[in-house]
Amino acid sequence: MEKCVVPSVIFSLPPTASRTKSKLHVTCTVTLQLHAVASVSPFESTFKLSRIKPTLSLTLDSTLEEPLSLPTPPLVLGAFQHATSAQVASLPTALVHLHMDNLKVGHAQANMMDCYFQPYFDKDNYYFSHLSFNLATEESMRTYERTAIDLTHSLSSFTRVVIFLITHNNEERGDLFSGHIDKKPIASKVSECLQVLFNPLTKLVQNADIIFNVCGSVVTQQESFNDLKEVAAKFKPRSMILFDAQRLQLGSTTSYLLSLLDSVIVQGFHVAQAAKSGKGGKGGGGETNVD
């Protein structure tokens, strides 16, 4: 839970009010000062004000038998201020779990991210979805394309999109597993696999933050890494996040990604700024490099 200090906020009422009907003239000055601490919780969608210390001064020329009716609403003088680290960015946000359809790992991490971030938003400004793929056959590829196009259309109004891409890859060449036939995995070059995956998601991928939960050969094998850069240049995502661990264990990256995405989704930092400033911490005990 983040806390931020809110300075005094002054509500001023109009200096005079009159009631000619009852022949009473009232001069009224009301000043209400709030000294508060605002608390932001990931499990609350609104600010809570605590330690409120109001001060009220009221001067009347006479008393009224009925409540005073104000001609205009109270005016707020001054502005709310808070620490940058306590900022809540309420841009409409969508999380997409993109995974090979027979994959049994990775679902828990994506669901955890959903449970963490959903309470920050109302139901109209947040969306979480699972999108599975099998690109090994023409029929399964068409099924994926139709579903992906529909998802892209339904998320067209969302300003921020985070995609979790989870699949296996070849440890020697870095090729990604794009599907399976008779439960046997099929590996494809990084450029071929990602272009088929991203083509129906083009408008969604553009300016999205894409997290690759794949093993490190995609990064350490130069040909695969070059393919990845070509895909990034074509589809123009806002960022791509990858790990160079030879055999990636999702459990070792979850806390890092949670902290990093909190900085990006909730606090509004760009992912590169969050990573460089260490707001995401250290991924799996290693170093964070930003290109």
Tab-separated table of C-alpha atoms in Angstrom:
chain	number	residue	atom	x	y	z
A	1	MET	CA	0.000	0.000	0.000
A	2	GLU	CA	1.399	3.395	-1.079
A	3	LYS	CA	0.786	6.525	0.942
A	4	CYS	CA	0.974	10.109	-0.155
A	5	VAL	CA	0.628	13.344	1.757
A	6	VAL	CA	-2.177	15.605	0.622
A	7	PRO	CA	-1.715	19.269	1.566
A	8	SER	CA	-4.466	21.451	2.923
A	9	VAL	CA	-7.497	21.793	0.708
A	10	ILE	CA	-9.659	24.813	1.367
A	11	PHE	CA	-13.365	24.885	0.578
A	12	SER	CA	-14.751	28.450	0.685
A	13	LEU	CA	-18.397	29.345	0.766
A	14	PRO	CA	-19.774	32.620	-0.615
A	15	PRO	CA	-19.408	35.371	2.004
A	16	THR	CA	-23.045	36.412	2.109
A	17	ALA	CA	-26.472	34.867	1.898
A	18	SER	CA	-29.857	36.421	2.422
A	19	ARG	CA	-33.427	35.338	3.020
A	20	THR	CA	-35.722	38.239	2.314
A	21	LYS	CA	-38.837	36.155	2.833
A	22	SER	CA	-38.146	35.673	6.530
A	23	LYS	CA	-36.592	39.140	6.789
A	24	LEU	CA	-33.359	37.720	8.184
A	25	HIS	CA	-29.991	38.882	6.929
A	26	VAL	CA	-27.116	36.413	7.338
A	27	THR	CA	-23.415	37.022	6.861
A	28	CYS	CA	-21.664	33.669	6.607
A	29	THR	CA	-18.001	32.782	6.213
A	30	VAL	CA	-17.085	29.109	6.222
A	31	THR	CA	-13.559	27.786	5.829
A	32	LEU	CA	-12.969	24.056	5.883
A	33	GLN	CA	-9.389	22.836	5.864
A	34	LEU	CA	-8.533	19.194	5.317
A	35	HIS	CA	-5.130	17.863	6.315
A	36	ALA	CA	-5.120	14.302	5.059
A	37	VAL	CA	-3.055	11.304	4.174
A	38	ALA	CA	-4.270	9.464	1.082
A	39	SER	CA	-3.741	5.734	0.904
A	40	VAL	CA	-3.748	3.804	-2.365
A	41	SER	CA	-4.351	0.068	-2.177
A	42	PRO	CA	-4.186	-2.433	-5.054
A	43	PHE	CA	-7.393	-3.882	-3.680
A	44	GLU	CA	-9.302	-0.566	-3.651
A	45	SER	CA	-10.275	1.403	-6.715
A	46	THR	CA	-10.583	4.728	-4.876
A	47	PHE	CA	-8.484	6.941	-2.653
A	48	LYS	CA	-9.159	6.837	1.062
A	49	LEU	CA	-8.610	9.949	3.145
A	50	SER	CA	-7.582	9.487	6.757
A	51	ARG	CA	-6.476	11.776	9.582
A	52	ILE	CA	-8.944	14.468	8.494
A	53	LYS	CA	-8.701	17.540	10.727
A	54	PRO	CA	-11.390	20.006	9.663
A	55	THR	CA	-11.535	23.500	11.045
A	56	LEU	CA	-14.755	25.457	10.693
A	57	SER	CA	-15.420	29.104	11.393
A	58	LEU	CA	-18.949	30.394	11.099
A	59	THR	CA	-20.259	33.890	11.770
A	60	LEU	CA	-23.975	34.634	11.728
A	61	ASP	CA	-25.737	37.967	12.225
A	62	SER	CA	-28.759	36.007	13.343
A	63	THR	CA	-30.047	32.458	13.518
A	64	LEU	CA	-32.204	30.637	11.016
A	65	GLU	CA	-35.044	28.292	11.691
A	66	GLU	CA	-34.346	26.468	8.410
A	67	PRO	CA	-31.064	25.142	6.906
A	68	LEU	CA	-29.028	27.689	5.000
A	69	SER	CA	-29.400	27.300	1.244
A	70	LEU	CA	-26.285	28.200	-0.753
A	71	PRO	CA	-26.692	29.933	-4.118
A	72	THR	CA	-23.601	28.197	-5.572
A	73	PRO	CA	-21.601	25.057	-4.709
A	74	PRO	CA	-18.416	25.373	-2.608
A	75	LEU	CA	-15.245	26.229	-4.515
A	76	VAL	CA	-12.017	24.239	-4.152
A	77	LEU	CA	-8.908	26.416	-3.827
A	78	GLY	CA	-5.483	24.880	-4.402
A	79	ALA	CA	-4.557	21.478	-5.839
A	80	PHE	CA	-3.959	17.942	-4.681
A	81	GLN	CA	-0.333	16.817	-4.767
A	82	HIS	CA	1.287	13.461	-4.082
A	83	ALA	CA	4.518	11.575	-4.544
A	84	THR	CA	5.261	10.149	-7.998
A	85	SER	CA	5.582	6.687	-6.500
A	86	ALA	CA	1.981	6.892	-5.343
A	87	GLN	CA	0.544	7.842	-8.716
A	88	VAL	CA	-2.314	5.715	-10.006
A	89	ALA	CA	-2.528	5.597	-13.790
A	90	SER	CA	-6.076	4.683	-14.727
A	91	LEU	CA	-5.631	4.220	-18.473
A	92	PRO	CA	-7.861	1.455	-19.874
A	93	THR	CA	-5.689	-1.651	-19.659
A	94	ALA	CA	-5.881	-5.106	-21.246
A	95	LEU	CA	-3.794	-8.149	-20.341
A	96	VAL	CA	-3.611	-10.910	-22.963
A	97	HIS	CA	-2.287	-14.388	-22.182
A	98	LEU	CA	-1.064	-15.676	-25.572
A	99	HIS	CA	0.015	-19.313	-25.348
A	100	MET	CA	0.352	-22.543	-27.325
A	101	ASP	CA	-2.891	-24.428	-26.816
A	102	ASN	CA	-1.535	-27.619	-25.210
A	103	LEU	CA	0.884	-25.818	-22.918
A	104	LYS	CA	0.455	-26.712	-19.252
A	105	VAL	CA	2.803	-24.134	-17.746
A	106	GLY	CA	2.552	-20.382	-17.430
A	107	HIS	CA	-1.174	-20.095	-16.728
A	108	ALA	CA	-0.667	-19.552	-13.004
A	109	GLN	CA	1.606	-16.538	-13.557
A	110	ALA	CA	-0.803	-14.881	-15.986
A	111	ASN	CA	-3.740	-15.479	-13.654
A	112	MET	CA	-1.750	-14.024	-10.762
A	113	MET	CA	-1.100	-10.853	-12.764
A	114	ASP	CA	-4.809	-10.599	-13.470
A	115	CYS	CA	-5.696	-10.980	-9.778
A	116	TYR	CA	-3.191	-8.281	-8.841
A	117	PHE	CA	-4.083	-5.601	-11.393
A	118	GLN	CA	-7.840	-6.037	-11.817
A	119	PRO	CA	-8.782	-4.264	-8.539
A	120	TYR	CA	-7.160	-1.031	-9.754
A	121	PHE	CA	-9.789	-0.599	-12.471
A	122	ASP	CA	-13.517	-0.595	-12.925
A	123	LYS	CA	-14.984	-3.299	-15.142
A	124	ASP	CA	-15.173	-1.085	-18.240
A	125	ASN	CA	-11.484	-0.120	-18.155
A	126	TYR	CA	-9.864	-3.506	-17.650
A	127	TYR	CA	-9.894	-6.765	-19.608
A	128	PHE	CA	-8.039	-10.053	-19.219
A	129	SER	CA	-8.163	-12.791	-21.831
A	130	HIS	CA	-6.582	-16.100	-22.793
A	131	LEU	CA	-5.703	-16.572	-26.455
A	132	SER	CA	-4.359	-20.003	-27.443
A	133	PHE	CA	-2.736	-20.893	-30.740
A	134	ASN	CA	-1.734	-23.891	-32.820
A	135	LEU	CA	-0.152	-22.850	-36.102
A	136	ALA	CA	0.793	-26.349	-37.236
A	137	THR	CA	-2.174	-26.940	-39.578
A	138	GLU	CA	-4.190	-24.762	-41.948
A	139	GLU	CA	-7.417	-25.376	-40.037
A	140	SER	CA	-6.012	-24.591	-36.606
A	141	MET	CA	-4.256	-21.528	-38.016
A	142	ARG	CA	-7.521	-20.151	-39.439
A	143	THR	CA	-9.225	-20.777	-36.109
A	144	TYR	CA	-6.538	-18.767	-34.353
A	145	GLU	CA	-6.711	-15.929	-36.888
A	146	ARG	CA	-10.480	-15.532	-36.509
A	147	THR	CA	-10.249	-15.478	-32.716
A	148	ALA	CA	-7.315	-13.054	-32.761
A	149	ILE	CA	-9.090	-10.649	-35.132
A	150	ASP	CA	-12.199	-10.651	-32.929
A	151	LEU	CA	-10.076	-9.973	-29.846
A	152	THR	CA	-8.255	-7.122	-31.557
A	153	HIS	CA	-11.565	-5.531	-32.482
A	154	SER	CA	-12.989	-5.876	-28.961
A	155	LEU	CA	-9.884	-4.283	-27.405
A	156	SER	CA	-9.572	-1.401	-29.858
A	157	SER	CA	-10.474	1.185	-27.204
A	158	PHE	CA	-7.839	0.071	-24.683
A	159	THR	CA	-4.915	2.456	-24.362
A	160	ARG	CA	-2.484	0.072	-22.678
A	161	VAL	CA	-2.008	-3.577	-23.651
A	162	VAL	CA	0.326	-6.123	-22.065
A	163	ILE	CA	0.810	-9.457	-23.847
A	164	PHE	CA	2.267	-12.506	-22.102
A	165	LEU	CA	3.630	-14.827	-24.799
A	166	ILE	CA	4.267	-18.303	-23.412
A	167	THR	CA	5.609	-21.226	-25.440
A	168	HIS	CA	8.595	-23.567	-25.602
A	169	ASN	CA	11.593	-23.084	-27.850
A	170	ASN	CA	14.509	-25.043	-29.238
A	171	GLU	CA	17.485	-24.692	-26.899
A	172	GLU	CA	20.089	-24.934	-29.658
A	173	ARG	CA	18.614	-22.733	-32.405
A	174	GLY	CA	16.179	-20.557	-30.469
A	175	ASP	CA	13.246	-21.503	-32.719
A	176	LEU	CA	9.816	-21.088	-31.135
A	177	PHE	CA	7.264	-23.871	-30.816
A	178	SER	CA	4.380	-22.671	-32.945
A	179	GLY	CA	2.045	-25.641	-32.585
A	180	HIS	CA	1.748	-29.392	-32.596
A	181	ILE	CA	0.543	-32.301	-34.716
A	182	ASP	CA	-0.583	-35.456	-32.903
A	183	LYS	CA	0.849	-33.961	-29.709
A	184	LYS	CA	4.286	-33.611	-31.342
A	185	PRO	CA	5.563	-30.004	-31.107
A	186	ILE	CA	6.475	-28.102	-34.258
A	187	ALA	CA	9.248	-25.493	-34.088
A	188	SER	CA	9.464	-22.509	-36.434
A	189	LYS	CA	11.926	-19.714	-36.963
A	190	VAL	CA	11.281	-16.779	-34.671
A	191	SER	CA	10.396	-14.429	-37.527
A	192	GLU	CA	7.976	-16.901	-39.146
A	193	CYS	CA	6.215	-17.814	-35.911
A	194	LEU	CA	5.818	-14.260	-34.631
A	195	GLN	CA	4.628	-12.823	-37.918
A	196	VAL	CA	1.824	-15.404	-38.136
A	197	LEU	CA	0.950	-14.773	-34.484
A	198	PHE	CA	1.045	-10.990	-34.705
A	199	ASN	CA	-0.516	-10.374	-38.140
A	200	PRO	CA	-4.143	-10.653	-36.912
A	201	LEU	CA	-3.132	-8.766	-33.751
A	202	THR	CA	-1.333	-5.935	-35.553
A	203	LYS	CA	-3.318	-3.065	-34.038
A	204	LEU	CA	-3.122	-4.696	-30.624
A	205	VAL	CA	0.618	-5.384	-30.769
A	206	GLN	CA	1.446	-1.846	-31.832
A	207	ASN	CA	2.475	0.075	-28.693
A	208	ALA	CA	1.910	-3.014	-26.520
A	209	ASP	CA	4.369	-4.304	-23.924
A	210	ILE	CA	5.155	-7.928	-24.819
A	211	ILE	CA	6.629	-10.295	-22.246
A	212	PHE	CA	8.293	-13.390	-23.692
A	213	ASN	CA	8.136	-16.263	-21.236
A	214	VAL	CA	10.468	-18.438	-23.289
A	215	CYS	CA	13.908	-19.864	-22.650
A	216	GLY	CA	16.990	-17.759	-23.251
A	217	SER	CA	18.166	-19.227	-26.557
A	218	VAL	CA	15.894	-16.726	-28.338
A	219	VAL	CA	18.227	-14.056	-26.983
A	220	THR	CA	21.560	-15.876	-26.926
A	221	GLN	CA	21.305	-17.302	-30.457
A	222	GLN	CA	22.181	-14.383	-32.703
A	223	GLU	CA	20.042	-15.423	-35.680
A	224	SER	CA	16.930	-15.746	-33.517
A	225	PHE	CA	17.669	-12.462	-31.792
A	226	ASN	CA	18.070	-10.717	-35.154
A	227	ASP	CA	14.717	-12.167	-36.248
A	228	LEU	CA	13.199	-10.790	-33.090
A	229	LYS	CA	14.521	-7.306	-33.863
A	230	GLU	CA	13.071	-7.489	-37.387
A	231	VAL	CA	9.655	-8.384	-35.978
A	232	ALA	CA	9.903	-5.499	-33.499
A	233	ALA	CA	10.712	-3.085	-36.335
A	234	LYS	CA	7.724	-4.293	-38.351
A	235	PHE	CA	5.006	-4.403	-35.674
A	236	LYS	CA	6.370	-1.591	-33.468
A	237	PRO	CA	5.448	-2.761	-29.967
A	238	ARG	CA	6.226	-0.323	-27.181
A	239	SER	CA	8.594	-2.839	-25.599
A	240	MET	CA	9.659	-6.475	-25.624
A	241	ILE	CA	10.840	-8.107	-22.407
A	242	LEU	CA	12.909	-11.304	-22.592
A	243	PHE	CA	15.090	-13.381	-20.270
A	244	ASP	CA	18.377	-15.027	-21.197
A	245	ALA	CA	18.161	-17.941	-18.746
A	246	GLN	CA	18.970	-21.192	-20.548
A	247	ARG	CA	15.967	-22.889	-18.976
A	248	LEU	CA	13.538	-20.257	-17.799
A	249	GLN	CA	11.707	-20.956	-14.543
A	250	LEU	CA	8.612	-18.775	-14.392
A	251	GLY	CA	8.623	-18.867	-10.618
A	252	SER	CA	11.916	-16.939	-10.610
A	253	THR	CA	10.531	-14.134	-12.811
A	254	THR	CA	7.081	-13.610	-11.296
A	255	SER	CA	8.050	-11.195	-8.513
A	256	TYR	CA	10.248	-9.210	-10.899
A	257	LEU	CA	7.513	-8.898	-13.522
A	258	LEU	CA	4.917	-8.010	-10.904
A	259	SER	CA	7.083	-5.178	-9.601
A	260	LEU	CA	7.994	-3.985	-13.094
A	261	LEU	CA	4.414	-4.013	-14.355
A	262	ASP	CA	3.224	-2.246	-11.215
A	263	SER	CA	5.567	0.602	-12.174
A	264	VAL	CA	4.303	0.543	-15.762
A	265	ILE	CA	0.558	-0.119	-15.398
A	266	VAL	CA	-0.236	1.471	-12.045
A	267	GLN	CA	2.346	4.225	-11.700
A	268	GLY	CA	2.554	5.132	-15.380
A	269	PHE	CA	6.299	4.776	-15.999
A	270	HIS	CA	7.596	3.689	-19.402
A	271	VAL	CA	8.980	0.158	-19.156
A	272	ALA	CA	12.479	1.285	-20.178
A	273	GLN	CA	12.481	3.983	-17.491
A	274	ALA	CA	11.207	1.524	-14.888
A	275	ALA	CA	13.862	-1.046	-15.787
A	276	LYS	CA	16.736	1.447	-15.890
A	277	SER	CA	15.808	2.996	-12.566
A	278	GLY	CA	15.574	-0.401	-10.939
A	279	LYS	CA	11.841	-0.171	-10.230
A	280	GLY	CA	11.475	-3.728	-11.426
A	281	GLY	CA	14.249	-5.001	-9.216
A	282	LYS	CA	16.581	-7.728	-10.416
A	283	GLY	CA	15.170	-10.434	-12.649
A	284	GLY	CA	16.038	-13.832	-11.209
A	285	GLY	CA	19.033	-12.389	-9.421
A	286	GLY	CA	20.662	-11.218	-12.663
A	287	GLU	CA	21.096	-7.898	-14.386
A	288	THR	CA	18.602	-5.865	-16.361
A	289	ASN	CA	19.689	-4.611	-19.781
A	290	VAL	CA	17.681	-2.115	-21.819
A	291	ASP	CA	18.210	-1.756	-25.576
